Coordinates of C-alpha atoms in Angstrom, one line a residue:
X1 CA 29.2 104.8 -12.9
X2 CA 28.9 105.1 -16.3
X3 CA 29.1 102.5 -18.9
X4 CA 32.0 104.0 -21.3
X5 CA 34.0 104.3 -17.9
X6 CA 37.3 103.3 -18.8
X7 CA 37.1 100.9 -15.7
X8 CA 35.0 98.6 -17.9
X9 CA 36.3 95.9 -20.4
X10 CA 34.9 95.3 -23.4
X11 CA 33.0 92.1 -23.6
X12 CA 32.6 89.3 -26.4
X13 CA 29.7 87.5 -27.3
X14 CA 30.6 84.3 -25.2
X15 CA 31.3 86.2 -21.9
X16 CA 28.1 88.3 -22.7
X17 CA 26.2 84.8 -22.7
X18 CA 28.1 83.7 -19.5
X19 CA 27.0 86.4 -17.4
X20 CA 23.2 86.3 -18.8
X21 CA 23.6 82.5 -17.5
X22 CA 24.5 83.6 -14.7
X23 CA 21.7 86.2 -13.8
X24 CA 19.4 83.6 -15.2
X25 CA 20.7 80.7 -12.5
X26 CA 20.4 83.6 -9.4
X27 CA 17.6 85.2 -10.5
X28 CA 18.8 88.8 -11.2
X29 CA 19.0 91.0 -13.9
X30 CA 21.7 93.3 -14.7
X31 CA 21.0 96.1 -17.1
X32 CA 25.0 96.8 -17.4
X33 CA 26.8 93.7 -18.0
X34 CA 29.9 95.2 -17.7
X35 CA 29.8 96.4 -14.4
X36 CA 28.9 92.8 -13.5
X37 CA 32.1 91.6 -15.3
X38 CA 33.8 93.7 -13.3
X39 CA 32.6 92.1 -10.2
X40 CA 34.5 89.2 -11.1
X41 CA 37.8 90.6 -11.9
X42 CA 40.6 90.0 -8.8
X43 CA 43.1 92.1 -8.2
X44 CA 45.7 89.8 -9.2
X45 CA 44.7 90.7 -12.8
X46 CA 45.6 94.8 -12.0
X47 CA 48.9 93.1 -10.7
X48 CA 49.8 91.7 -14.1
X49 CA 47.7 93.5 -16.8
X50 CA 47.8 97.7 -17.4
X51 CA 44.8 99.3 -17.8
X52 CA 42.8 96.5 -16.1
X53 CA 40.5 97.3 -13.0
X54 CA 39.2 95.1 -10.4
X55 CA 36.6 94.4 -8.1
X56 CA 37.9 96.0 -4.6
X57 CA 35.9 99.2 -5.3
X58 CA 32.4 97.1 -5.4
X59 CA 33.5 94.9 -2.9
X60 CA 33.9 97.8 -0.5
X61 CA 30.6 98.9 -1.4
X62 CA 28.5 95.3 -1.2
X63 CA 30.3 94.9 2.4
X64 CA 28.1 97.6 3.2
X65 CA 25.1 96.7 1.1
X66 CA 24.9 92.8 2.9
X67 CA 25.7 94.3 6.3
X68 CA 22.8 96.6 6.2
X69 CA 20.2 94.0 4.7
X70 CA 21.5 91.5 7.5
X71 CA 20.9 93.6 10.1
X72 CA 17.6 94.8 9.4
X73 CA 16.3 91.4 8.7
X74 CA 17.8 90.3 12.0
X75 CA 16.5 93.6 13.8
X76 CA 13.0 92.9 12.6
X77 CA 12.9 89.2 12.9
X78 CA 14.7 88.5 16.5
X79 CA 13.8 90.7 19.7
X80 CA 17.5 89.4 21.2
X81 CA 19.9 92.0 22.8
X82 CA 22.2 93.8 20.2
X83 CA 25.5 91.1 21.4
X84 CA 23.3 88.4 20.1
X85 CA 22.2 90.1 16.9
X86 CA 25.6 91.1 16.2
X87 CA 27.1 87.2 16.6
X88 CA 24.4 86.0 14.3
X89 CA 25.5 88.7 11.9
X90 CA 29.0 88.1 12.0
X91 CA 28.5 84.4 11.2
X92 CA 26.3 84.8 8.2
X93 CA 28.1 87.7 6.1
X94 CA 31.4 86.0 7.4
X95 CA 33.9 84.7 4.8
X96 CA 33.3 81.2 5.8
X97 CA 29.3 81.5 4.6
X98 CA 29.7 83.5 1.8
X99 CA 32.2 81.1 0.0
X100 CA 30.0 78.3 -0.3
X101 CA 27.1 80.3 -1.6
X102 CA 29.6 81.7 -4.1
X103 CA 30.4 78.0 -5.2
X104 CA 26.8 77.3 -5.8
X105 CA 26.3 79.9 -7.4
X106 CA 29.0 79.4 -10.1
X107 CA 31.0 82.5 -9.3
X108 CA 34.4 80.3 -9.3
X109 CA 34.2 79.5 -12.8
X110 CA 33.3 83.6 -13.9
X111 CA 36.7 84.7 -11.6
X112 CA 39.2 86.6 -13.7
X113 CA 42.2 86.0 -12.2
X114 CA 46.1 86.8 -12.8
X115 CA 48.1 83.9 -13.8
X116 CA 50.0 83.6 -11.0
X117 CA 46.8 83.4 -8.6
X118 CA 44.9 80.8 -11.2
X119 CA 48.2 78.9 -10.7
X120 CA 47.6 78.8 -7.0
X121 CA 44.1 77.5 -6.8
X122 CA 42.9 81.2 -6.5
X123 CA 39.4 79.9 -7.8
X124 CA 38.9 77.7 -5.1
X125 CA 40.3 80.1 -2.1
X126 CA 37.2 81.3 0.3
X127 CA 38.5 85.0 0.7
X128 CA 38.6 85.4 -3.0
X129 CA 34.9 83.6 -3.5
X130 CA 33.7 85.7 -0.8
X131 CA 35.0 89.0 -1.7
X132 CA 33.6 88.3 -5.2
X133 CA 30.1 87.8 -3.6
X134 CA 30.5 91.3 -2.0
X135 CA 31.5 92.9 -5.4
X136 CA 28.3 91.4 -6.8
X137 CA 26.2 92.8 -4.3
X138 CA 27.7 96.2 -5.2
X139 CA 27.3 96.0 -8.8
X140 CA 23.9 95.0 -8.5
X141 CA 23.1 98.0 -5.9
X142 CA 24.5 100.3 -8.3
X143 CA 22.8 98.8 -11.0
X144 CA 19.3 98.3 -9.8
X145 CA 19.2 99.5 -6.4
X146 CA 18.8 98.7 -3.2
X147 CA 15.8 96.8 -3.1
X148 CA 16.6 94.2 -5.8
X149 CA 20.2 93.9 -4.1
X150 CA 18.1 93.4 -0.8
X151 CA 15.9 90.6 -2.6
X152 CA 18.8 89.0 -3.6
X153 CA 21.0 89.1 -0.4
X154 CA 18.1 87.5 1.8
X155 CA 17.6 84.5 -0.7
X156 CA 20.7 83.1 0.8
X157 CA 21.2 85.1 4.4
X158 CA 17.5 84.0 5.1
X159 CA 18.7 80.1 4.9
X160 CA 21.6 80.9 6.5
X161 CA 20.3 82.8 9.7
X162 CA 17.9 79.6 10.2
X163 CA 20.5 77.3 10.6
X164 CA 22.9 79.6 12.8
X165 CA 19.4 79.7 15.3
X166 CA 18.9 76.1 15.0
X167 CA 22.4 75.1 15.6
X168 CA 22.6 77.6 18.4
X169 CA 20.1 76.3 20.5
X170 CA 17.6 73.7 20.8
X171 CA 15.4 75.2 23.0
X172 CA 13.4 75.7 20.2
X173 CA 10.4 76.7 22.0
X174 CA 12.0 79.5 23.3
X175 CA 13.2 80.7 20.0
X176 CA 9.8 80.6 18.6
X177 CA 8.2 82.1 21.1
X178 CA 10.6 85.0 20.9
X179 CA 10.0 85.4 17.5
X180 CA 6.0 85.4 17.7
X181 CA 6.4 88.0 20.3
X182 CA 8.2 90.2 18.0
X183 CA 6.9 89.5 14.6
X184 CA 3.2 88.2 15.3
X185 CA 2.7 89.9 18.6
X186 CA 1.2 86.7 20.1
X187 CA 2.0 83.4 21.5
X188 CA 2.2 80.0 20.0
X189 CA -0.3 77.8 21.4
X190 CA 0.6 73.9 21.8
X191 CA -2.0 71.3 21.3
X192 CA -2.0 67.5 22.1
X193 CA -3.7 65.8 19.5
X194 CA -3.0 62.2 19.7
X195 CA -1.2 59.5 21.9
X196 CA -0.8 56.0 21.2
X197 CA 1.3 53.2 22.8
X198 CA 1.0 51.3 26.7
X199 CA 1.7 53.5 29.6
X200 CA 5.4 52.9 29.4
X201 CA 6.1 53.7 26.0
X202 CA 3.8 56.2 24.8
X203 CA 4.6 58.5 21.9
X204 CA 3.0 62.2 21.8
X205 CA 1.4 64.0 19.0
X206 CA 1.2 67.7 18.9
X207 CA 0.6 70.8 17.0
X208 CA 1.1 74.3 17.3
X209 CA -1.3 77.2 16.6
X210 CA 0.4 80.9 15.9
X211 CA -2.8 83.1 15.3
X212 CA -4.3 81.8 12.5
X213 CA -1.8 79.2 11.4
X214 CA -1.1 75.8 12.3
X215 CA 1.8 73.7 12.2
X216 CA 2.3 70.1 12.7
X217 CA 1.5 67.7 13.5
X218 CA 5.3 66.4 15.2
X219 CA 5.7 63.7 17.3
X220 CA 8.1 62.5 20.7
X221 CA 8.4 60.1 23.3
X222 CA 7.4 62.9 25.7
X223 CA 5.2 65.8 25.7
X224 CA 8.3 68.4 25.5
X225 CA 9.8 66.3 23.1
X226 CA 6.9 66.4 21.0
X227 CA 6.5 70.6 21.7
X228 CA 10.3 71.1 20.6
X229 CA 9.8 68.8 17.5
X230 CA 6.5 70.6 16.5
X231 CA 8.2 74.1 17.3
X232 CA 11.2 73.0 15.1
X233 CA 8.8 72.6 12.6
X234 CA 7.4 76.2 12.8
X235 CA 10.6 77.5 13.3
X236 CA 11.9 76.1 9.6
X237 CA 8.8 77.4 8.1
X238 CA 8.4 81.2 9.7
X239 CA 12.7 81.9 9.2
X240 CA 12.3 81.1 5.8
X241 CA 9.6 83.0 4.7

């Protein structure tokens, strides 16, 4: 799309500054701020004003980019069957997951809404916030290409995946084993480095080796608990990378 396309609205200095501040906050750079501005225009504006375009087409595009980035990340991260990957993907790209990200990024403050939608609390509606996030992704893809859009998406998708994996299972050792076999082609090695306390009330301290990396120590009242705790510590780091 070209900068002089009729779908772009002219920007005053204040709006430009606000958009630049947004870009700085979320660590992205737009060559075409008018394109980014369009991503914030909800369809309710189109319904009330003539010759004003909305973000629905960008949302459509951004949804596909978001899906591709997330699917690729999960495919490379985990060796789980397709059904498991699809479940994780559906959670992390859902309205419930995207809306809080939008609020954290300040998207709610930049939305351009029709009067009716404004009066009914549109800035706080999860569906509108999530749709706008997708539109921003679509706009960034058009403006700066797939690799930059991918980097932006992974900033919030990686932590979301980590949370799903942590909540979905308490067997951190199994998850770590699968991750290491897929990503590093080796298995984690657990090492007991200390035990303290009387025989009936001992505390065990473990570290885990993954290739040349070592994580821990972590403690537990049983060997199994200590191993699970150090596996969780390793997962938090490795999945968050």
